[in-house]
Amino acid sequence: QVQLVESGGGLVQAEDSLRLSCTTSGRTFGTYAMGWFRQAPGKEREFVAGISWSGSITSYADSVKGRFTISRDNAKNTVYLQMNSLKPEDTAVYYCAAGQAPPFVVRTTPSRYDYWGQGTQVTVSS
């Protein structure tokens, strides 16, 4: 069993930055592909960013490319999402997810992830 705990959300103004963190339990963090998803009220959960367990492959939704950066520190069992130039449309609950995958594969669909965090709220005011 893997447990994920997100932190770092909050209320910010447009163009501000936030860094989300997701710390996992368990000794196999280094073999899980990690992803960030978000869900706004009345909308489906959508992929934001993903990283392979090797850390060498990343993928981003078009809406966040150039503004968000995903990274991981396997020694700390933690994955990060650096969010810059935030926009009001980035407002959502952000979820961290972990899923088994080969070392150079990024998962982009929720069904490919096995474990989820409880979510952290990000609110961007205009």
mmCIF file with all atom_site columns, C-alpha atoms in Angstrom, residues 2-6 22-23 35-36 45 93-98 114-120:
data_model
loop_
_atom_site.group_PDB
_atom_site.id
_atom_site.type_symbol
_atom_site.label_atom_id
_atom_site.label_alt_id
_atom_site.label_comp_id
_atom_site.label_asym_id
_atom_site.label_entity_id
_atom_site.label_seq_id
_atom_site.pdbx_PDB_ins_code
_atom_site.Cartn_x
_atom_site.Cartn_y
_atom_site.Cartn_z
_atom_site.occupancy
_atom_site.B_iso_or_equiv
_atom_site.pdbx_formal_charge
_atom_site.auth_seq_id
_atom_site.auth_comp_id
_atom_site.auth_asym_id
_atom_site.auth_atom_id
_atom_site.pdbx_PDB_model_num
ATOM 1  C CA . VAL A 1 2   ? 1.248   3.464  -0.883  1.00 0.00 ? 2   VAL A CA 1
ATOM 2  C CA . GLN A 1 3   ? -0.021  6.598  0.822   1.00 0.00 ? 3   GLN A CA 1
ATOM 3  C CA . LEU A 1 4   ? 0.333   10.015 -0.750  1.00 0.00 ? 4   LEU A CA 1
ATOM 4  C CA . VAL A 1 5   ? 0.047   13.354 1.038   1.00 0.00 ? 5   VAL A CA 1
ATOM 5  C CA . GLU A 1 6   ? -0.071  16.619 -0.909  1.00 0.00 ? 6   GLU A CA 1
ATOM 6  C CA . CYS A 1 22  ? 3.555   15.110 -2.616  1.00 0.00 ? 22  CYS A CA 1
ATOM 7  C CA . THR A 1 23  ? 5.262   12.825 -0.163  1.00 0.00 ? 23  THR A CA 1
ATOM 8  C CA . GLY A 1 35  ? 1.468   12.400 -11.876 1.00 0.00 ? 35  GLY A CA 1
ATOM 9  C CA . TRP A 1 36  ? -0.446  15.511 -10.960 1.00 0.00 ? 36  TRP A CA 1
ATOM 10 C CA . ARG A 1 45  ? -10.383 15.269 -13.415 1.00 0.00 ? 45  ARG A CA 1
ATOM 11 C CA . VAL A 1 93  ? -8.166  20.682 -6.380  1.00 0.00 ? 93  VAL A CA 1
ATOM 12 C CA . TYR A 1 94  ? -4.808  19.196 -7.296  1.00 0.00 ? 94  TYR A CA 1
ATOM 13 C CA . TYR A 1 95  ? -4.205  15.491 -6.794  1.00 0.00 ? 95  TYR A CA 1
ATOM 14 C CA . CYS A 1 96  ? -0.990  13.529 -6.731  1.00 0.00 ? 96  CYS A CA 1
ATOM 15 C CA . ALA A 1 97  ? -1.027  9.982  -8.088  1.00 0.00 ? 97  ALA A CA 1
ATOM 16 C CA . ALA A 1 98  ? 1.338   7.022  -8.271  1.00 0.00 ? 98  ALA A CA 1
ATOM 17 C CA . ASP A 1 114 ? -2.994  2.970  -8.606  1.00 0.00 ? 114 ASP A CA 1
ATOM 18 C CA . TYR A 1 115 ? -2.800  5.364  -5.658  1.00 0.00 ? 115 TYR A CA 1
ATOM 19 C CA . TRP A 1 116 ? -4.101  8.875  -5.057  1.00 0.00 ? 116 TRP A CA 1
ATOM 20 C CA . GLY A 1 117 ? -3.650  11.589 -2.500  1.00 0.00 ? 117 GLY A CA 1
ATOM 21 C CA . GLN A 1 118 ? -6.465  13.466 -0.817  1.00 0.00 ? 118 GLN A CA 1
ATOM 22 C CA . GLY A 1 119 ? -5.938  16.617 -2.870  1.00 0.00 ? 119 GLY A CA 1
ATOM 23 C CA . THR A 1 120 ? -4.911  20.164 -2.129  1.00 0.00 ? 120 THR A CA 1
#
